[in-house]
mmCIF file of C-alpha atoms in Angstrom:
data_model
loop_
_atom_site.group_PDB
_atom_site.id
_atom_site.type_symbol
_atom_site.label_atom_id
_atom_site.label_comp_id
_atom_site.label_asym_id
_atom_site.label_seq_id
_atom_site.Cartn_x
_atom_site.Cartn_y
_atom_site.Cartn_z
ATOM 1 C CA PRO A 16 127.839 -96.350 -211.839
ATOM 2 C CA GLY A 17 129.336 -96.835 -208.400
ATOM 3 C CA ILE A 18 126.109 -98.000 -206.785
ATOM 4 C CA ASP A 19 127.537 -101.509 -206.424
ATOM 5 C CA LYS A 20 130.444 -100.058 -204.462
ATOM 6 C CA ASP A 21 128.044 -98.213 -202.135
ATOM 7 C CA ILE A 22 125.953 -101.348 -201.639
ATOM 8 C CA ALA A 23 129.115 -103.372 -200.931
ATOM 9 C CA ASN A 24 130.218 -100.809 -198.340
ATOM 10 C CA ALA A 25 126.820 -100.958 -196.644
ATOM 11 C CA TYR A 26 126.936 -104.766 -196.455
ATOM 12 C CA ASN A 27 130.496 -104.602 -195.142
ATOM 13 C CA LYS A 28 129.399 -102.275 -192.326
ATOM 14 C CA ILE A 29 126.782 -104.768 -191.133
ATOM 15 C CA GLY A 30 129.140 -107.749 -191.469
ATOM 16 C CA ASP A 31 127.371 -109.380 -194.416
ATOM 17 C CA TYR A 32 130.602 -110.300 -196.180
ATOM 18 C CA ASP A 33 129.024 -112.576 -198.775
ATOM 19 C CA ASN A 34 126.949 -109.739 -200.182
ATOM 20 C CA ALA A 35 129.778 -107.223 -199.761
ATOM 21 C CA ILE A 36 132.015 -109.530 -201.811
ATOM 22 C CA LYS A 37 129.288 -110.051 -204.413
ATOM 23 C CA TYR A 38 128.739 -106.333 -204.959
ATOM 24 C CA THR A 39 132.441 -105.519 -204.890
ATOM 25 C CA ARG A 40 132.993 -108.126 -207.602
ATOM 26 C CA GLU A 41 130.093 -106.696 -209.604
ATOM 27 C CA ASN A 42 131.583 -103.221 -209.272
ATOM 28 C CA LEU A 43 134.966 -104.473 -210.482
ATOM 29 C CA ALA A 44 133.334 -106.271 -213.413
ATOM 30 C CA ARG A 45 131.660 -103.041 -214.538
ATOM 31 C CA ILE A 46 134.941 -101.136 -214.767
ATOM 32 C CA THR A 47 135.902 -101.096 -218.424
ATOM 33 C CA ASP A 48 138.454 -98.267 -218.381
ATOM 34 C CA SER A 49 141.791 -100.003 -219.007
ATOM 35 C CA THR A 50 143.680 -97.106 -217.379
ATOM 36 C CA TYR A 51 141.765 -97.416 -214.094
ATOM 37 C CA ASP A 52 143.971 -98.526 -211.180
ATOM 38 C CA ARG A 53 142.082 -101.539 -209.814
ATOM 39 C CA SER A 54 144.562 -102.219 -207.019
ATOM 40 C CA HIS A 55 142.685 -100.285 -204.306
ATOM 41 C CA ASP A 56 139.349 -101.943 -205.134
ATOM 42 C CA LEU A 57 141.027 -105.346 -205.281
ATOM 43 C CA PHE A 58 142.684 -104.688 -201.929
ATOM 44 C CA GLN A 59 139.259 -103.914 -200.453
ATOM 45 C CA LEU A 60 137.939 -107.171 -201.948
ATOM 46 C CA GLY A 61 140.830 -109.070 -200.366
ATOM 47 C CA LEU A 62 140.007 -107.519 -196.998
ATOM 48 C CA LEU A 63 136.392 -108.615 -197.375
ATOM 49 C CA TYR A 64 137.518 -112.194 -197.977
ATOM 50 C CA TRP A 65 139.870 -111.869 -194.987
ATOM 51 C CA LYS A 66 137.054 -110.625 -192.748
ATOM 52 C CA LYS A 67 134.750 -113.396 -193.923
ATOM 53 C CA ALA A 68 137.396 -116.072 -193.329
ATOM 54 C CA THR A 69 138.215 -114.857 -189.825
ATOM 55 C CA ALA A 70 134.744 -113.727 -188.711
ATOM 56 C CA ASN A 71 133.868 -116.914 -186.850
ATOM 57 C CA SER A 72 137.209 -117.372 -185.142
ATOM 58 C CA THR A 73 137.180 -116.564 -181.448
ATOM 59 C CA ASP A 74 140.907 -115.961 -180.953
ATOM 60 C CA ALA A 75 144.090 -115.452 -182.931
ATOM 61 C CA SER A 76 145.537 -118.869 -182.069
ATOM 62 C CA SER A 77 142.442 -120.658 -183.350
ATOM 63 C CA SER A 78 142.414 -122.609 -186.572
ATOM 64 C CA ASP A 79 138.682 -122.079 -187.095
ATOM 65 C CA TYR A 80 139.249 -120.225 -190.335
ATOM 66 C CA ASP A 81 137.448 -120.735 -193.599
ATOM 67 C CA LEU A 82 140.402 -122.023 -195.650
ATOM 68 C CA ASN A 83 138.694 -121.693 -199.039
ATOM 69 C CA THR A 84 137.913 -118.052 -198.311
ATOM 70 C CA LEU A 85 141.472 -117.473 -197.080
ATOM 71 C CA LYS A 86 142.728 -118.895 -200.367
ATOM 72 C CA GLN A 87 140.468 -116.469 -202.217
ATOM 73 C CA ALA A 88 141.840 -113.612 -200.112
ATOM 74 C CA GLU A 89 145.382 -114.750 -200.871
ATOM 75 C CA ASN A 90 144.621 -114.860 -204.604
ATOM 76 C CA VAL A 91 143.217 -111.330 -204.541
ATOM 77 C CA PHE A 92 146.210 -110.025 -202.563
ATOM 78 C CA ALA A 93 148.468 -111.775 -205.100
ATOM 79 C CA GLU A 94 146.796 -109.713 -207.813
ATOM 80 C CA VAL A 95 147.361 -106.561 -205.745
ATOM 81 C CA SER A 96 151.049 -107.529 -205.483
ATOM 82 C CA ARG A 97 151.179 -108.038 -209.231
ATOM 83 C CA LEU A 98 149.602 -104.656 -209.914
ATOM 84 C CA LYS A 99 151.734 -102.857 -207.301
ATOM 85 C CA PRO A 100 154.985 -104.863 -207.134
ATOM 86 C CA ASN A 101 156.857 -102.076 -205.335
ATOM 87 C CA SER A 102 154.329 -101.802 -202.517
ATOM 88 C CA TYR A 103 154.616 -103.927 -199.402
ATOM 89 C CA VAL A 104 150.838 -103.978 -198.824
ATOM 90 C CA GLY A 105 149.885 -106.880 -201.104
ATOM 91 C CA TYR A 106 152.787 -108.989 -199.850
ATOM 92 C CA TYR A 107 151.951 -108.223 -196.228
ATOM 93 C CA TRP A 108 148.364 -109.375 -196.614
ATOM 94 C CA ARG A 109 149.438 -112.431 -198.591
ATOM 95 C CA ALA A 110 151.698 -113.260 -195.648
ATOM 96 C CA LYS A 111 148.860 -112.830 -193.162
ATOM 97 C CA ALA A 112 146.524 -115.063 -195.191
ATOM 98 C CA ASN A 113 149.199 -117.719 -195.627
ATOM 99 C CA ALA A 114 150.090 -117.572 -191.933
ATOM 100 C CA LEU A 115 146.509 -118.501 -191.057
ATOM 101 C CA MET A 116 146.584 -121.357 -193.568
ATOM 102 C CA ASP A 117 149.830 -122.620 -191.982
ATOM 103 C CA PRO A 118 149.410 -121.706 -188.294
ATOM 104 C CA LYS A 119 152.394 -123.724 -187.052
ATOM 105 C CA ASN A 120 154.685 -122.512 -189.843
ATOM 106 C CA ALA A 121 155.213 -126.138 -190.823
ATOM 107 C CA ARG A 122 155.281 -125.325 -194.531
ATOM 108 C CA GLY A 123 156.578 -121.770 -194.318
ATOM 109 C CA LEU A 124 153.778 -120.446 -196.521
ATOM 110 C CA ALA A 125 153.982 -116.901 -195.167
ATOM 111 C CA LYS A 126 157.776 -116.604 -195.113
ATOM 112 C CA PRO A 127 158.423 -115.416 -198.700
ATOM 113 C CA TYR A 128 155.752 -112.739 -198.402
ATOM 114 C CA TYR A 129 156.966 -111.431 -195.041
ATOM 115 C CA LYS A 130 160.497 -111.329 -196.502
ATOM 116 C CA ARG A 131 159.393 -109.410 -199.588
ATOM 117 C CA ALA A 132 157.250 -107.006 -197.549
ATOM 118 C CA ALA A 133 160.207 -106.365 -195.227
ATOM 119 C CA GLU A 134 162.556 -105.751 -198.169
ATOM 120 C CA LEU A 135 160.173 -103.242 -199.707
ATOM 121 C CA LEU A 136 159.501 -101.483 -196.416
ATOM 122 C CA GLU A 137 163.232 -101.322 -195.614
ATOM 123 C CA LYS A 138 163.866 -99.787 -199.031
ATOM 124 C CA GLU A 139 161.312 -97.044 -198.503
ATOM 125 C CA GLY A 140 162.259 -96.443 -194.877
ATOM 126 C CA GLY A 141 158.812 -97.528 -193.813
ATOM 127 C CA ASP A 142 156.851 -97.988 -190.655
ATOM 128 C CA LYS A 143 158.905 -99.327 -187.749
ATOM 129 C CA ASP A 144 155.997 -101.261 -186.215
ATOM 130 C CA TYR A 145 155.332 -103.165 -189.435
ATOM 131 C CA LEU A 146 159.020 -103.979 -189.809
ATOM 132 C CA ILE A 147 159.122 -105.300 -186.262
ATOM 133 C CA GLU A 148 156.086 -107.482 -186.993
ATOM 134 C CA TYR A 149 157.715 -108.887 -190.148
ATOM 135 C CA TYR A 150 161.025 -109.478 -188.387
ATOM 136 C CA LYS A 151 159.272 -111.266 -185.510
ATOM 137 C CA GLN A 152 157.438 -113.533 -187.907
ATOM 138 C CA LEU A 153 160.648 -114.356 -189.755
ATOM 139 C CA SER A 154 162.682 -114.805 -186.566
ATOM 140 C CA TYR A 155 160.060 -117.159 -185.183
ATOM 141 C CA TYR A 156 159.872 -119.102 -188.444
ATOM 142 C CA TYR A 157 163.623 -119.673 -188.413
ATOM 143 C CA TYR A 158 163.558 -120.516 -184.702
ATOM 144 C CA ILE A 159 160.980 -123.295 -185.073
ATOM 145 C CA ASN A 160 162.919 -124.624 -188.044
ATOM 146 C CA LYS A 161 166.089 -124.671 -185.913
ATOM 147 C CA GLU A 162 167.915 -122.115 -188.056
ATOM 148 C CA MET A 163 169.229 -120.117 -185.132
ATOM 149 C CA ASN A 164 171.631 -117.886 -187.066
ATOM 150 C CA SER A 165 168.812 -116.567 -189.244
ATOM 151 C CA SER A 166 166.468 -116.340 -186.266
ATOM 152 C CA VAL A 167 168.962 -114.222 -184.340
ATOM 153 C CA GLU A 168 169.709 -112.100 -187.408
ATOM 154 C CA TYR A 169 166.067 -110.984 -187.522
ATOM 155 C CA ALA A 170 165.942 -110.604 -183.734
ATOM 156 C CA GLN A 171 168.897 -108.244 -183.964
ATOM 157 C CA LYS A 172 167.075 -106.216 -186.618
ATOM 158 C CA ILE A 173 164.195 -105.893 -184.158
ATOM 159 C CA LEU A 174 166.567 -104.681 -181.444
ATOM 160 C CA GLU A 175 167.938 -102.027 -183.794
ATOM 161 C CA LEU A 176 164.388 -100.657 -184.066
ATOM 162 C CA ASP A 177 163.322 -101.332 -180.480
ATOM 163 C CA PRO A 178 166.159 -102.094 -178.027
ATOM 164 C CA GLU A 179 163.618 -103.046 -175.336
ATOM 165 C CA ASP A 180 161.716 -105.691 -177.318
ATOM 166 C CA ASP A 181 161.415 -108.763 -175.066
ATOM 167 C CA PHE A 182 160.869 -111.242 -177.914
ATOM 168 C CA ALA A 183 164.075 -110.148 -179.658
ATOM 169 C CA LYS A 184 166.054 -110.198 -176.414
ATOM 170 C CA GLN A 185 164.917 -113.772 -175.751
ATOM 171 C CA MET A 186 165.888 -114.906 -179.252
ATOM 172 C CA VAL A 187 169.338 -113.355 -179.002
ATOM 173 C CA ALA A 188 169.807 -114.877 -175.537
ATOM 174 C CA LEU A 189 169.030 -118.349 -176.950
ATOM 175 C CA LYS A 190 171.909 -117.977 -179.387
ATOM 176 C CA VAL A 191 174.323 -117.010 -176.637
ATOM 177 C CA LYS A 192 173.526 -120.120 -174.559
#
């Protein structure tokens, strides 16, 4: 027992994500204890799909992502969210996967997950840097959809956490004009 997990970790270290995914799935399939918390192992599986989907992309603005693999990552992170509904982690990674599947925010795929992650992190008084990232994503989404009041609302939340944030200052300045 557990050898599949060790093999998956070894493949992950050398960047062989197909085999890492295969052995992680085999490890998960062997777990028969109904009280076992699968969320951590599923999260690791989601990260493997994420790494595989983004491995061949040369920069963050690229759209050279493997969309089928991103969808698999999103499905796994959805299961993590279901198992741990009060944790921001699954929602955050769902947002990241959906953001890559909708790089221009045309469909707003990532928005509900960034919102939920922000709500959960706000509730637990969580990490300022993550909150700023979520707020920036939401502010930008509303900006490109010409919903300036909502865009500025999130920009102001950023400024409460970091009064020197240039992005937030620019968004608030747009509203004033």
